[in-house]
Amino acid sequence: AQVPGPYREALRKARSTDTVVTKVYSGLPARVIANRFTDALHDAQDEVVAFPLGMAEIAPLVAESLSAGSSEIAPLWAGQAVALGHSLGAADLVDHLGVTALAQSGIGVTVIGIP
């Protein structure tokens, strides 16, 4: 996936207590990893322009922040279980899902390269 480095790093480091529900990005409640932007605009979140207009206004700031290696402005969408996530390539994910599904189905199949 084309996940910017600062976002990927924030996801890697995040704990479940690092997320907040905020309206600062879209005008609607969404769970994100808290950052300087969500903290600074917390009290004004009910004044945010509805999506997509609000996001369009901050898009240049988000792009500049991510390009500079910072995750302090970007919307870091993440659920409460963010700490349970881990990096995994698409092929490995498909293999894992297939092996897990087969194991739970009771079908005895050996997949080469998968323990």
Short mmCIF file of N, CA and C in Angstrom, two decimals:
data_model
loop_
_atom_site.label_atom_id
_atom_site.label_comp_id
_atom_site.label_asym_id
_atom_site.label_seq_id
_atom_site.Cartn_x
_atom_site.Cartn_y
_atom_site.Cartn_z
N ALA A 1 0.84 -1.19 0.00
CA ALA A 1 0.00 0.00 0.00
C ALA A 1 0.88 1.24 0.00
N GLN A 2 0.36 2.30 -0.53
CA GLN A 2 1.08 3.57 -0.60
C GLN A 2 0.83 4.37 0.67
N VAL A 3 1.27 3.85 1.79
CA VAL A 3 1.10 4.52 3.07
C VAL A 3 2.33 5.39 3.34
N PRO A 4 2.13 6.69 3.55
CA PRO A 4 3.28 7.56 3.81
C PRO A 4 4.06 7.10 5.04
N GLY A 5 5.36 7.27 5.00
CA GLY A 5 6.22 6.83 6.09
C GLY A 5 5.79 7.32 7.47
N PRO A 6 5.49 8.61 7.64
CA PRO A 6 5.08 9.08 8.96
C PRO A 6 3.80 8.41 9.47
N TYR A 7 2.86 8.15 8.57
CA TYR A 7 1.61 7.48 8.94
C TYR A 7 1.92 6.04 9.35
N ARG A 8 2.72 5.35 8.55
CA ARG A 8 3.11 3.97 8.84
C ARG A 8 3.80 3.88 10.21
N GLU A 9 4.70 4.83 10.49
CA GLU A 9 5.41 4.85 11.76
C GLU A 9 4.45 5.12 12.92
N ALA A 10 3.51 6.03 12.74
CA ALA A 10 2.53 6.31 13.78
C ALA A 10 1.68 5.08 14.07
N LEU A 11 1.29 4.35 13.02
CA LEU A 11 0.53 3.12 13.21
C LEU A 11 1.34 2.08 13.97
N ARG A 12 2.62 1.99 13.64
CA ARG A 12 3.49 1.00 14.28
C ARG A 12 3.65 1.28 15.78
N LYS A 13 3.73 2.54 16.15
CA LYS A 13 3.98 2.92 17.54
C LYS A 13 2.72 3.07 18.40
N ALA A 14 1.57 3.21 17.76
CA ALA A 14 0.35 3.57 18.49
C ALA A 14 -0.14 2.48 19.44
N ARG A 15 -0.68 2.94 20.54
CA ARG A 15 -1.39 2.09 21.51
C ARG A 15 -2.87 2.45 21.40
N SER A 16 -3.73 1.60 21.92
CA SER A 16 -5.16 1.87 21.83
C SER A 16 -5.53 3.17 22.53
N THR A 17 -4.78 3.56 23.53
CA THR A 17 -5.06 4.80 24.26
C THR A 17 -4.62 6.05 23.49
N ASP A 18 -3.97 5.87 22.35
CA ASP A 18 -3.50 7.00 21.54
C ASP A 18 -4.55 7.48 20.55
N THR A 19 -5.70 6.81 20.48
CA THR A 19 -6.72 7.21 19.51
C THR A 19 -7.78 8.08 20.16
N VAL A 20 -8.39 8.92 19.33
CA VAL A 20 -9.48 9.78 19.76
C VAL A 20 -10.56 9.80 18.68
N VAL A 21 -11.77 10.06 19.07
CA VAL A 21 -12.84 10.30 18.10
C VAL A 21 -12.94 11.81 17.94
N THR A 22 -12.82 12.26 16.70
CA THR A 22 -12.81 13.69 16.43
C THR A 22 -13.58 14.00 15.16
N LYS A 23 -14.00 15.24 15.05
CA LYS A 23 -14.67 15.73 13.84
C LYS A 23 -13.77 16.71 13.07
N VAL A 24 -12.53 16.91 13.52
CA VAL A 24 -11.69 17.97 12.94
C VAL A 24 -11.33 17.75 11.48
N TYR A 25 -11.39 16.53 10.98
CA TYR A 25 -11.01 16.29 9.59
C TYR A 25 -12.20 16.27 8.63
N SER A 26 -13.31 15.72 9.07
CA SER A 26 -14.42 15.53 8.14
C SER A 26 -15.72 16.18 8.57
N GLY A 27 -15.77 16.69 9.77
CA GLY A 27 -17.03 17.22 10.27
C GLY A 27 -17.92 16.13 10.86
N LEU A 28 -17.51 14.88 10.69
CA LEU A 28 -18.24 13.74 11.25
C LEU A 28 -17.29 12.98 12.18
N PRO A 29 -17.83 12.29 13.19
CA PRO A 29 -16.96 11.56 14.11
C PRO A 29 -16.15 10.48 13.39
N ALA A 30 -14.86 10.47 13.65
CA ALA A 30 -13.97 9.45 13.09
C ALA A 30 -12.85 9.20 14.09
N ARG A 31 -12.40 7.96 14.18
CA ARG A 31 -11.32 7.63 15.11
C ARG A 31 -9.98 7.76 14.39
N VAL A 32 -9.07 8.48 15.04
CA VAL A 32 -7.73 8.72 14.50
C VAL A 32 -6.72 8.61 15.63
N ILE A 33 -5.46 8.47 15.26
CA ILE A 33 -4.39 8.59 16.24
C ILE A 33 -4.25 10.09 16.53
N ALA A 34 -4.32 10.45 17.80
CA ALA A 34 -4.22 11.86 18.17
C ALA A 34 -2.87 12.44 17.74
N ASN A 35 -2.91 13.69 17.31
CA ASN A 35 -1.69 14.39 16.95
C ASN A 35 -1.86 15.87 17.30
N ARG A 36 -0.91 16.68 16.96
CA ARG A 36 -0.95 18.10 17.30
C ARG A 36 -2.19 18.78 16.72
N PHE A 37 -2.59 18.40 15.50
CA PHE A 37 -3.75 18.99 14.84
C PHE A 37 -5.03 18.67 15.60
N THR A 38 -5.24 17.40 15.96
CA THR A 38 -6.46 17.03 16.68
C THR A 38 -6.49 17.67 18.06
N ASP A 39 -5.33 17.77 18.71
CA ASP A 39 -5.27 18.40 20.03
C ASP A 39 -5.60 19.89 19.93
N ALA A 40 -5.00 20.57 18.96
CA ALA A 40 -5.18 22.02 18.84
C ALA A 40 -6.60 22.40 18.47
N LEU A 41 -7.28 21.57 17.67
CA LEU A 41 -8.62 21.92 17.20
C LEU A 41 -9.74 21.20 17.95
N HIS A 42 -9.39 20.51 19.01
CA HIS A 42 -10.40 19.73 19.75
C HIS A 42 -11.62 20.58 20.12
N ASP A 43 -11.39 21.74 20.70
CA ASP A 43 -12.50 22.57 21.17
C ASP A 43 -13.30 23.20 20.03
N ALA A 44 -12.75 23.23 18.83
CA ALA A 44 -13.43 23.84 17.69
C ALA A 44 -14.00 22.80 16.72
N GLN A 45 -13.97 21.52 17.09
CA GLN A 45 -14.35 20.49 16.13
C GLN A 45 -15.81 20.57 15.67
N ASP A 46 -16.68 21.18 16.45
CA ASP A 46 -18.07 21.32 16.01
C ASP A 46 -18.25 22.42 14.96
N GLU A 47 -17.20 23.19 14.71
CA GLU A 47 -17.24 24.28 13.74
C GLU A 47 -16.63 23.89 12.39
N VAL A 48 -16.18 22.66 12.25
CA VAL A 48 -15.48 22.21 11.04
C VAL A 48 -16.43 22.16 9.85
N VAL A 49 -15.93 22.61 8.71
CA VAL A 49 -16.69 22.56 7.46
C VAL A 49 -16.83 21.09 7.05
N ALA A 50 -18.01 20.73 6.58
CA ALA A 50 -18.30 19.33 6.23
C ALA A 50 -17.39 18.81 5.12
N PHE A 51 -17.17 17.51 5.15
CA PHE A 51 -16.41 16.81 4.12
C PHE A 51 -17.14 16.98 2.79
N PRO A 52 -16.48 17.17 1.69
CA PRO A 52 -15.04 17.15 1.48
C PRO A 52 -14.38 18.53 1.55
N LEU A 53 -15.16 19.57 1.80
CA LEU A 53 -14.61 20.93 1.75
C LEU A 53 -13.51 21.17 2.78
N GLY A 54 -13.72 20.73 4.01
CA GLY A 54 -12.71 20.92 5.05
C GLY A 54 -11.42 20.21 4.72
N MET A 55 -11.52 18.97 4.27
CA MET A 55 -10.33 18.19 3.90
C MET A 55 -9.60 18.83 2.73
N ALA A 56 -10.35 19.37 1.79
CA ALA A 56 -9.72 20.03 0.63
C ALA A 56 -8.90 21.24 1.08
N GLU A 57 -9.38 21.94 2.09
CA GLU A 57 -8.68 23.12 2.58
C GLU A 57 -7.35 22.76 3.26
N ILE A 58 -7.33 21.65 3.97
CA ILE A 58 -6.10 21.30 4.70
C ILE A 58 -5.19 20.36 3.92
N ALA A 59 -5.63 19.88 2.76
CA ALA A 59 -4.83 18.94 1.96
C ALA A 59 -3.40 19.42 1.72
N PRO A 60 -3.18 20.69 1.36
CA PRO A 60 -1.80 21.13 1.16
C PRO A 60 -0.96 21.06 2.44
N LEU A 61 -1.56 21.38 3.58
CA LEU A 61 -0.85 21.28 4.86
C LEU A 61 -0.50 19.83 5.18
N VAL A 62 -1.46 18.94 4.94
CA VAL A 62 -1.23 17.51 5.18
C VAL A 62 -0.09 17.01 4.31
N ALA A 63 -0.12 17.33 3.02
CA ALA A 63 0.91 16.87 2.09
C ALA A 63 2.28 17.41 2.50
N GLU A 64 2.35 18.68 2.85
CA GLU A 64 3.63 19.27 3.25
C GLU A 64 4.15 18.64 4.53
N SER A 65 3.26 18.41 5.47
CA SER A 65 3.65 17.79 6.74
C SER A 65 4.21 16.38 6.51
N LEU A 66 3.50 15.57 5.73
CA LEU A 66 3.96 14.21 5.47
C LEU A 66 5.26 14.21 4.68
N SER A 67 5.40 15.12 3.72
CA SER A 67 6.64 15.22 2.94
C SER A 67 7.82 15.59 3.82
N ALA A 68 7.55 16.35 4.88
CA ALA A 68 8.60 16.76 5.81
C ALA A 68 8.87 15.68 6.86
N GLY A 69 8.15 14.55 6.77
CA GLY A 69 8.37 13.45 7.71
C GLY A 69 7.59 13.57 9.01
N SER A 70 6.56 14.41 9.02
CA SER A 70 5.77 14.63 10.23
C SER A 70 4.36 14.06 10.09
N SER A 71 3.85 13.54 11.19
CA SER A 71 2.48 13.04 11.22
C SER A 71 1.60 13.94 12.10
N GLU A 72 2.04 15.17 12.33
CA GLU A 72 1.35 16.06 13.27
C GLU A 72 0.13 16.78 12.71
N ILE A 73 -0.11 16.71 11.41
CA ILE A 73 -1.27 17.37 10.82
C ILE A 73 -2.18 16.36 10.12
N ALA A 74 -1.62 15.33 9.55
CA ALA A 74 -2.38 14.37 8.74
C ALA A 74 -3.43 13.62 9.54
N PRO A 75 -4.54 13.28 8.89
CA PRO A 75 -5.51 12.41 9.53
C PRO A 75 -4.94 10.98 9.57
N LEU A 76 -4.71 10.48 10.76
CA LEU A 76 -4.12 9.15 10.93
C LEU A 76 -5.24 8.18 11.31
N TRP A 77 -6.06 7.83 10.33
CA TRP A 77 -7.22 6.99 10.57
C TRP A 77 -6.77 5.69 11.22
N ALA A 78 -7.40 5.31 12.32
CA ALA A 78 -7.04 4.08 13.02
C ALA A 78 -8.16 3.72 13.99
N GLY A 79 -8.37 2.44 14.17
CA GLY A 79 -9.38 1.98 15.11
C GLY A 79 -8.82 1.81 16.51
N GLN A 80 -9.69 1.47 17.45
CA GLN A 80 -9.28 1.28 18.83
C GLN A 80 -8.26 0.16 18.98
N ALA A 81 -8.28 -0.81 18.10
CA ALA A 81 -7.36 -1.94 18.19
C ALA A 81 -6.08 -1.70 17.40
N VAL A 82 -5.72 -0.45 17.19
CA VAL A 82 -4.54 -0.11 16.38
C VAL A 82 -3.29 -0.82 16.88
N ALA A 83 -3.17 -1.03 18.17
CA ALA A 83 -1.97 -1.67 18.72
C ALA A 83 -1.86 -3.14 18.33
N LEU A 84 -2.93 -3.74 17.87
CA LEU A 84 -2.91 -5.15 17.48
C LEU A 84 -2.42 -5.35 16.05
N GLY A 85 -2.31 -4.27 15.30
CA GLY A 85 -1.91 -4.37 13.90
C GLY A 85 -0.42 -4.66 13.75
N HIS A 86 -0.07 -5.18 12.59
CA HIS A 86 1.34 -5.38 12.26
C HIS A 86 1.48 -5.36 10.74
N SER A 87 2.68 -5.03 10.31
CA SER A 87 2.95 -4.91 8.89
C SER A 87 3.01 -6.29 8.25
N LEU A 88 2.31 -6.45 7.13
CA LEU A 88 2.27 -7.74 6.44
C LEU A 88 1.98 -7.48 4.97
N GLY A 89 2.77 -8.07 4.10
CA GLY A 89 2.55 -7.93 2.67
C GLY A 89 1.27 -8.62 2.23
N ALA A 90 0.74 -8.23 1.09
CA ALA A 90 -0.53 -8.78 0.59
C ALA A 90 -0.46 -10.28 0.38
N ALA A 91 0.63 -10.78 -0.20
CA ALA A 91 0.74 -12.22 -0.45
C ALA A 91 0.77 -13.00 0.87
N ASP A 92 1.50 -12.48 1.85
CA ASP A 92 1.55 -13.15 3.15
C ASP A 92 0.19 -13.12 3.84
N LEU A 93 -0.53 -12.01 3.70
CA LEU A 93 -1.86 -11.91 4.29
C LEU A 93 -2.81 -12.92 3.66
N VAL A 94 -2.81 -13.02 2.34
CA VAL A 94 -3.68 -13.98 1.67
C VAL A 94 -3.33 -15.41 2.08
N ASP A 95 -2.03 -15.72 2.15
CA ASP A 95 -1.61 -17.05 2.60
C ASP A 95 -2.10 -17.32 4.01
N HIS A 96 -1.91 -16.36 4.90
CA HIS A 96 -2.34 -16.52 6.29
C HIS A 96 -3.85 -16.75 6.39
N LEU A 97 -4.61 -15.93 5.66
CA LEU A 97 -6.06 -16.08 5.69
C LEU A 97 -6.49 -17.44 5.15
N GLY A 98 -5.85 -17.88 4.08
CA GLY A 98 -6.18 -19.18 3.51
C GLY A 98 -5.87 -20.31 4.46
N VAL A 99 -4.69 -20.30 5.06
CA VAL A 99 -4.29 -21.34 6.00
C VAL A 99 -5.23 -21.34 7.20
N THR A 100 -5.55 -20.17 7.71
CA THR A 100 -6.44 -20.07 8.86
C THR A 100 -7.83 -20.60 8.53
N ALA A 101 -8.34 -20.23 7.36
CA ALA A 101 -9.66 -20.71 6.95
C ALA A 101 -9.67 -22.22 6.80
N LEU A 102 -8.62 -22.77 6.18
CA LEU A 102 -8.56 -24.22 6.02
C LEU A 102 -8.45 -24.92 7.37
N ALA A 103 -7.65 -24.37 8.26
CA ALA A 103 -7.49 -24.98 9.58
C ALA A 103 -8.81 -24.99 10.34
N GLN A 104 -9.56 -23.93 10.25
CA GLN A 104 -10.84 -23.85 10.95
C GLN A 104 -11.91 -24.70 10.29
N SER A 105 -11.73 -25.00 9.02
CA SER A 105 -12.72 -25.82 8.32
C SER A 105 -12.51 -27.30 8.57
N GLY A 106 -11.32 -27.64 9.06
CA GLY A 106 -11.02 -29.04 9.30
C GLY A 106 -10.46 -29.76 8.09
N ILE A 107 -10.29 -29.05 6.98
CA ILE A 107 -9.73 -29.65 5.77
C ILE A 107 -8.22 -29.73 5.94
N GLY A 108 -7.66 -30.90 5.77
CA GLY A 108 -6.21 -31.08 5.94
C GLY A 108 -5.47 -30.78 4.66
N VAL A 109 -4.88 -29.61 4.55
CA VAL A 109 -4.14 -29.22 3.36
C VAL A 109 -2.81 -28.62 3.82
N THR A 110 -1.73 -29.03 3.14
CA THR A 110 -0.42 -28.45 3.42
C THR A 110 -0.12 -27.43 2.35
N VAL A 111 0.28 -26.25 2.77
CA VAL A 111 0.63 -25.20 1.84
C VAL A 111 2.13 -25.02 1.88
N ILE A 112 2.78 -25.13 0.74
CA ILE A 112 4.22 -25.02 0.67
C ILE A 112 4.66 -23.64 1.15
N GLY A 113 5.62 -23.63 2.06
CA GLY A 113 6.17 -22.36 2.55
C GLY A 113 5.42 -21.78 3.72
N ILE A 114 4.30 -22.37 4.12
CA ILE A 114 3.50 -21.87 5.25
C ILE A 114 3.54 -22.95 6.34
N PRO A 115 4.00 -22.59 7.51
CA PRO A 115 4.04 -23.58 8.61
C PRO A 115 2.66 -24.00 9.06
#
